[in-house]
CSV table of C-alpha atoms and ligand atoms in Angstrom, one decimal:
chain,number,residue,atom,x,y,z
A,1,MET,CA,-28.8,-2.4,-7.6
A,2,THR,CA,-27.2,-1.7,-11.3
A,3,SER,CA,-23.7,-1.3,-12.1
A,4,SER,CA,-24.3,1.6,-14.0
A,5,THR,CA,-26.0,4.3,-11.8
A,6,HIS,CA,-24.4,4.9,-8.0
A,7,THR,CA,-26.6,8.3,-7.5
A,8,GLY,CA,-27.8,8.0,-3.9
A,9,ARG,CA,-25.4,5.5,-2.8
A,10,ILE,CA,-23.3,6.6,0.1
A,11,ALA,CA,-19.7,5.3,0.8
A,12,LEU,CA,-16.9,6.0,3.5
A,13,VAL,CA,-13.1,6.1,2.6
A,14,THR,CA,-10.7,6.3,5.3
A,15,GLY,CA,-7.3,7.9,5.0
A,16,ALA,CA,-8.7,9.9,1.9
A,17,ASN,CA,-7.2,13.2,2.3
A,18,LYS,CA,-4.3,12.1,-0.3
A,19,GLY,CA,-2.6,9.3,-2.4
A,20,VAL,CA,-4.8,6.4,-3.2
A,21,GLY,CA,-7.8,7.1,-0.7
A,22,ARG,CA,-8.4,10.4,-2.4
A,23,ALA,CA,-8.5,8.9,-6.1
A,24,ILE,CA,-11.0,6.3,-4.6
A,25,ALA,CA,-12.9,9.1,-3.4
A,26,HIS,CA,-13.0,10.8,-6.4
A,27,GLN,CA,-13.7,8.3,-8.6
A,28,LEU,CA,-16.7,7.0,-6.5
A,29,ALA,CA,-17.8,10.7,-6.4
A,30,GLU,CA,-18.1,11.0,-10.0
A,31,LEU,CA,-20.1,8.0,-10.3
A,32,GLY,CA,-22.6,10.1,-8.1
A,33,THR,CA,-21.9,8.6,-4.7
A,34,THR,CA,-22.3,11.0,-1.8
A,35,VAL,CA,-18.7,9.9,-0.1
A,36,TRP,CA,-17.6,10.8,3.4
A,37,LEU,CA,-13.8,11.5,2.9
A,38,GLY,CA,-12.3,10.2,6.2
A,39,ALA,CA,-9.2,11.9,7.2
A,40,ARG,CA,-7.4,11.9,10.7
A,41,ASP,CA,-5.9,15.7,10.6
A,42,GLY,CA,-8.7,18.4,10.1
A,43,GLU,CA,-6.8,20.6,8.0
A,44,ARG,CA,-6.1,18.5,5.6
A,45,GLY,CA,-9.4,16.5,5.4
A,46,ARG,CA,-11.5,19.6,5.2
A,47,GLN,CA,-9.2,21.0,2.2
A,48,ALA,CA,-9.0,17.7,0.3
A,49,ALA,CA,-13.3,17.4,0.4
A,50,SER,CA,-13.5,21.0,-0.3
A,51,GLU,CA,-11.3,20.8,-3.6
A,52,LEU,CA,-13.5,17.7,-4.4
A,53,ARG,CA,-16.9,19.7,-3.5
A,54,ALA,CA,-15.3,22.6,-5.9
A,55,LEU,CA,-15.4,19.9,-8.7
A,56,GLY,CA,-19.3,19.4,-8.1
A,57,HIS,CA,-19.1,16.3,-5.9
A,58,ASP,CA,-21.2,15.5,-2.8
A,59,VAL,CA,-18.1,14.8,-0.5
A,60,ARG,CA,-18.3,15.5,3.2
A,61,PHE,CA,-15.5,15.5,5.9
A,62,ALA,CA,-15.2,12.8,8.3
A,63,PRO,CA,-12.9,13.6,11.2
A,64,LEU,CA,-11.5,9.9,11.5
A,65,ASP,CA,-8.4,8.3,12.7
A,66,VAL,CA,-8.5,4.7,12.8
A,67,THR,CA,-5.9,4.3,15.5
A,68,ASP,CA,-8.8,6.2,18.0
A,69,GLU,CA,-11.9,4.2,19.0
A,70,ALA,CA,-13.4,7.2,20.0
A,71,SER,CA,-13.1,9.4,16.8
A,72,ILE,CA,-14.6,6.1,14.8
A,73,ALA,CA,-17.4,6.4,16.8
A,74,LEU,CA,-18.0,9.9,16.3
A,75,ALA,CA,-17.8,9.7,12.7
A,76,ALA,CA,-20.1,6.8,12.7
A,77,LYS,CA,-22.7,8.9,14.5
A,78,GLN,CA,-22.2,12.0,12.1
A,79,ILE,CA,-22.8,9.5,9.0
A,80,GLU,CA,-25.6,7.8,10.6
A,81,GLN,CA,-27.2,11.7,11.5
A,82,GLU,CA,-26.6,12.6,8.0
A,83,SER,CA,-26.8,9.8,5.8
A,84,GLY,CA,-28.7,7.1,8.0
A,85,ARG,CA,-26.7,4.4,6.3
A,86,LEU,CA,-23.5,3.6,4.3
A,87,ASP,CA,-23.2,1.4,1.3
A,88,ALA,CA,-19.8,1.1,0.8
A,89,LEU,CA,-16.6,1.2,3.4
A,90,VAL,CA,-13.5,1.3,1.9
A,91,ASN,CA,-10.7,0.5,4.6
A,92,ASN,CA,-7.6,2.2,3.0
A,93,ALA,CA,-5.9,4.5,5.6
A,94,GLY,CA,-2.1,3.1,6.0
A,95,ILE,CA,0.9,3.4,7.0
A,96,SER,CA,4.4,2.3,5.5
A,97,LEU,CA,7.1,3.0,7.9
A,98,ALA,CA,10.8,2.5,6.8
A,99,TRP,CA,11.4,-0.6,5.2
A,100,HIS,CA,13.4,-3.3,7.4
A,101,THR,CA,14.7,-6.7,6.8
A,102,PRO,CA,13.2,-9.1,9.2
A,103,SER,CA,16.1,-9.2,11.3
A,104,GLN,CA,16.3,-5.7,11.8
A,105,THR,CA,12.8,-4.8,12.3
A,106,PRO,CA,12.1,-2.9,15.2
A,107,ILE,CA,9.5,-4.6,17.3
A,108,ASP,CA,7.7,-0.8,18.0
A,109,ASP,CA,7.1,-0.4,13.9
A,110,LEU,CA,5.8,-3.6,13.8
A,111,ARG,CA,3.2,-2.6,16.7
A,112,ALA,CA,2.6,0.7,15.1
A,113,THR,CA,2.1,-1.1,11.3
A,114,PHE,CA,-0.3,-3.3,12.9
A,115,GLU,CA,-2.0,-1.0,15.1
A,116,THR,CA,-3.2,1.4,11.8
A,117,ASN,CA,-3.2,-1.4,9.0
A,118,VAL,CA,-4.9,-4.1,10.8
A,119,PHE,CA,-6.5,-3.2,13.9
A,120,GLY,CA,-7.5,-0.2,11.9
A,121,TYR,CA,-9.5,-2.0,9.6
A,122,VAL,CA,-11.1,-4.1,12.2
A,123,ARG,CA,-12.0,-1.1,14.5
A,124,VAL,CA,-14.0,0.9,11.7
A,125,THR,CA,-15.3,-2.4,9.9
A,126,ASN,CA,-16.7,-3.0,13.1
A,127,ALA,CA,-18.1,0.4,14.0
A,128,MET,CA,-19.5,1.0,10.4
A,129,LEU,CA,-21.4,-2.8,10.2
A,130,PRO,CA,-24.3,-1.5,11.6
A,131,LEU,CA,-24.4,1.2,8.9
A,132,LEU,CA,-23.8,-1.1,6.3
A,133,ARG,CA,-26.5,-3.7,7.5
A,134,ARG,CA,-29.0,-1.1,6.5
A,135,SER,CA,-27.9,-0.8,2.6
A,136,ASP,CA,-29.6,-3.2,0.5
A,137,ALA,CA,-26.0,-3.6,-1.3
A,138,ALA,CA,-23.2,-2.9,1.0
A,139,ARG,CA,-19.6,-3.8,0.0
A,140,ILE,CA,-16.6,-3.4,2.0
A,141,VAL,CA,-13.2,-3.1,0.3
A,142,ASN,CA,-10.0,-3.6,2.1
A,143,ILE,CA,-7.1,-1.9,0.3
A,144,SER,CA,-4.1,-4.4,0.4
A,145,SER,CA,-0.8,-5.1,-1.6
A,146,VAL,CA,0.8,-7.8,-3.2
A,147,ILE,CA,3.3,-7.8,-1.0
A,148,GLY,CA,1.0,-9.3,1.6
A,149,SER,CA,0.7,-12.4,-0.9
A,150,LEU,CA,2.5,-15.6,0.5
A,151,THR,CA,2.3,-17.1,-2.8
A,152,ALA,CA,3.9,-14.5,-4.7
A,153,ALA,CA,6.7,-14.2,-1.6
A,154,ALA,CA,7.4,-18.1,-1.4
A,155,GLU,CA,7.9,-18.0,-5.3
A,156,ASN,CA,10.1,-15.0,-5.3
A,157,HIS,CA,7.4,-13.5,-8.3
A,158,ASP,CA,5.6,-10.4,-8.3
A,159,PRO,CA,2.7,-11.3,-10.6
A,160,THR,CA,2.0,-7.6,-11.1
A,161,GLY,CA,5.3,-6.8,-12.3
A,162,ALA,CA,6.3,-3.9,-10.3
A,163,PHE,CA,9.4,-5.9,-8.7
A,164,PRO,CA,11.4,-7.9,-10.8
A,165,ASP,CA,11.6,-11.7,-10.8
A,166,GLY,CA,13.8,-13.1,-7.9
A,167,GLN,CA,13.7,-9.5,-6.0
A,168,PHE,CA,10.1,-10.2,-4.2
A,169,PRO,CA,10.7,-7.4,-1.4
A,170,VAL,CA,12.1,-9.0,1.8
A,171,ILE,CA,10.5,-6.5,4.4
A,172,LEU,CA,8.7,-7.2,7.6
A,173,SER,CA,6.1,-5.0,9.0
A,174,HIS,CA,4.3,-3.6,5.9
A,175,SER,CA,4.3,-7.4,4.3
A,176,MET,CA,2.7,-8.9,7.5
A,177,SER,CA,0.0,-6.3,8.0
A,178,LYS,CA,-1.0,-6.6,4.4
A,179,THR,CA,-1.0,-10.7,4.7
A,180,ALA,CA,-3.1,-10.0,8.0
A,181,VAL,CA,-5.4,-7.6,6.2
A,182,ASN,CA,-5.9,-10.8,3.3
A,183,SER,CA,-6.9,-12.9,6.0
A,184,LEU,CA,-9.4,-10.6,7.7
A,185,THR,CA,-11.0,-10.1,4.3
A,186,VAL,CA,-11.9,-14.0,3.7
A,187,MET,CA,-12.8,-13.9,7.7
A,188,TYR,CA,-15.2,-11.2,7.2
A,189,ALA,CA,-16.6,-12.2,3.5
A,190,ASN,CA,-17.3,-15.6,5.1
A,191,GLU,CA,-19.1,-14.1,8.1
A,192,LEU,CA,-21.2,-11.7,6.2
A,193,ARG,CA,-21.9,-13.6,3.0
A,194,ALA,CA,-25.2,-15.1,3.9
A,195,GLU,CA,-26.3,-11.2,4.5
A,196,GLY,CA,-25.2,-10.2,1.0
A,197,ILE,CA,-22.6,-8.0,2.3
A,198,LEU,CA,-19.4,-8.6,-0.1
A,199,VAL,CA,-16.0,-8.1,1.2
A,200,ASN,CA,-12.9,-7.9,-1.0
A,201,ALA,CA,-8.9,-7.4,-0.6
A,202,VAL,CA,-7.8,-5.2,-3.7
A,203,SER,CA,-4.4,-3.8,-4.5
A,204,PRO,CA,-4.2,-0.6,-6.3
A,205,ASN,CA,-0.8,-2.0,-7.6
A,206,TRP,CA,2.3,0.2,-7.6
A,207,VAL,CA,1.0,3.9,-7.7
A,208,PRO,CA,3.0,7.1,-7.1
A,209,THR,CA,2.0,8.6,-3.5
A,210,ASP,CA,3.9,10.1,-0.6
A,211,ALA,CA,4.2,6.4,0.9
A,212,ASN,CA,6.9,5.1,-1.8
A,213,GLY,CA,8.6,8.4,-2.7
A,214,ASN,CA,5.8,8.8,-5.4
A,215,THR,CA,7.2,6.0,-8.1
A,216,GLY,CA,4.7,3.5,-9.8
A,217,ILE,CA,3.9,1.4,-12.9
A,218,LEU,CA,0.1,2.9,-12.7
A,219,SER,CA,-1.2,6.4,-12.5
A,220,LEU,CA,-3.2,7.1,-9.0
A,221,GLU,CA,-6.3,7.1,-11.4
A,222,GLN,CA,-5.6,3.5,-13.0
A,223,GLY,CA,-4.8,2.2,-9.3
A,224,ALA,CA,-7.9,3.4,-8.0
A,225,ARG,CA,-10.1,1.7,-10.5
A,226,MET,CA,-10.3,-1.8,-9.2
A,227,PRO,CA,-10.9,-0.9,-5.6
A,228,VAL,CA,-13.9,1.7,-6.9
A,229,ARG,CA,-15.2,-1.5,-8.9
A,230,MET,CA,-15.2,-3.6,-6.0
A,231,ALA,CA,-16.8,-0.9,-3.9
A,232,THR,CA,-19.5,-0.9,-6.6
A,233,LEU,CA,-20.2,-4.5,-7.5
A,234,PRO,CA,-23.8,-5.4,-8.4
A,235,ASP,CA,-25.3,-8.3,-6.0
A,236,ASP,CA,-23.9,-10.9,-7.7
A,237,GLY,CA,-20.6,-10.1,-7.8
A,238,PRO,CA,-17.9,-11.8,-5.8
A,239,THR,CA,-16.6,-11.6,-2.2
A,240,GLY,CA,-13.5,-13.0,-0.4
A,241,THR,CA,-11.3,-12.0,-3.5
A,242,PHE,CA,-7.8,-10.3,-4.0
A,243,THR,CA,-7.4,-8.5,-6.8
A,244,CYS,CA,-5.2,-5.9,-8.2
A,245,SER,CA,-5.6,-2.7,-10.7
A,246,ASP,CA,-3.9,-3.0,-13.9
A,247,ALA,CA,-4.4,-1.0,-17.1
A,248,THR,CA,-7.4,-3.3,-18.3
A,249,GLU,CA,-11.0,-2.7,-16.6
A,250,GLU,CA,-11.1,-6.4,-15.4
A,251,GLY,CA,-7.9,-6.0,-13.4
A,252,THR,CA,-6.0,-9.1,-12.4
A,253,THR,CA,-6.3,-11.9,-9.5
A,254,LEU,CA,-3.6,-12.1,-7.4
A,255,PRO,CA,-2.8,-15.3,-5.2
A,256,TRP,CA,-3.2,-15.4,-2.0
B,301,NAP,N1,0.9,3.6,-3.5
B,301,NAP,C1,1.2,2.0,-3.4
B,301,NAP,O1,1.8,1.9,-4.3
B,301,NAP,C2,0.6,1.1,-2.6
B,301,NAP,C3,0.6,-0.1,-3.2
B,301,NAP,C4,-0.4,-1.0,-2.5
B,301,NAP,C5,-0.9,-0.5,-1.4
B,301,NAP,N2,-1.1,0.3,-1.1
B,301,NAP,C6,-2.2,1.0,0.0
B,301,NAP,O2,-2.8,2.0,-0.4
B,301,NAP,C7,-3.5,2.7,0.9
B,301,NAP,C8,-3.2,4.1,0.9
B,301,NAP,O3,-1.6,4.3,0.7
B,301,NAP,P1,-0.9,5.5,0.1
B,301,NAP,O4,0.0,4.6,-1.0
B,301,NAP,O5,-2.1,6.0,-0.7
B,301,NAP,O6,-0.3,6.1,1.0
B,301,NAP,P2,-0.3,7.6,1.5
B,301,NAP,O7,-0.2,8.5,0.5
B,301,NAP,O8,0.8,8.1,2.7
B,301,NAP,O9,-1.9,8.2,2.3
B,301,NAP,C9,-1.9,7.3,3.6
B,301,NAP,C10,-2.9,7.7,3.9
B,301,NAP,O10,-3.3,7.2,5.2
B,301,NAP,C11,-3.9,8.1,6.3
B,301,NAP,N3,-3.6,7.7,7.4
B,301,NAP,C12,-2.6,7.0,7.7
B,301,NAP,N4,-2.5,6.8,9.2
B,301,NAP,C13,-3.9,7.0,9.5
B,301,NAP,C14,-4.8,6.9,10.7
B,301,NAP,N5,-4.2,6.5,12.1
B,301,NAP,N6,-6.1,7.3,10.5
B,301,NAP,C15,-6.6,7.8,9.4
B,301,NAP,N7,-5.8,8.0,8.4
B,301,NAP,C16,-4.5,7.7,8.5
B,301,NAP,C17,-2.8,9.2,5.9
B,301,NAP,O11,-3.2,10.7,6.5
B,301,NAP,P3,-2.1,11.7,6.8
B,301,NAP,O12,-2.1,12.5,5.4
B,301,NAP,O13,-2.7,12.2,7.9
B,301,NAP,O14,-0.5,11.1,7.0
B,301,NAP,C18,-3.1,9.4,4.3
B,301,NAP,O15,-4.4,10.0,4.0
B,301,NAP,C19,-2.3,1.5,2.0
B,301,NAP,O16,-3.2,1.0,2.7
B,301,NAP,C20,-1.1,1.3,1.1
B,301,NAP,O17,-0.9,-0.1,2.1
B,301,NAP,C21,-0.4,1.5,-1.5
């Protein structure tokens, strides 16, 4: 595989009907990748896929709720029947419930957040691995966040600059879920290293989406760049890393 052409490659992006996932799907499609646009809602998913197809891209809707094993299995079957394999999986679908400090967090919020943000990544990865193993250059990108960085939290310092020094967010459910995403990224990277499957955690940085009241320090397009780069790594690319989009092509390495 070369890093300059991606025609013929096949990718799945979960939660891609809007926000970061849609921007990643769009950029992958612009590179010539066939993109399976995963979305839990039929109408929203079909609409987003047809809008990207109208721009001339090969984008196909896959109904996929990451909390539902049956829907994931059906999506895998659909991709297998139409595409035969997967070259890239971008685990992006996530929820962000109301932010609570640890002492105020309802346990049900923690449970629901993990169900989507953590168990969802594991479910989809395990279901798609047989298709990824048919690729000669498979890549897995796990969308994470700097708020999952234990080092940044312990130092009360945000290396991305989204939060002022000394004001690192003190939230529980979302932060813990992203720390778990970082952990599972390293575990999968180590398991799949010998097969040449590269697995990396990537933050889009702070970008405007419905999840954060459409505020941000980068545009959605800039935020999608590092995830796309990690989904299209050459064979000698890194695995088991944690990086973040910034205004440059290279992005920033984040502390675990
Ligand atoms: N925005 C940021 O600044 C930022 C920063 C760091 C990390 N991130 C990460 O980026 C990812 C995308 O977030 P976003 O900001 O783009 O938020 P968003 O605009 O709210 O998009 C979230 C997407 O995930 C989908 N989703 C939620 N639960 C799902 C499920 N059970 N099955 C399938 N899809 C599901 C949503 O579908 P519906 O439309 O049906 O709800 C939506 O398409 C998340 O992992 C988030 O943690 C975002």
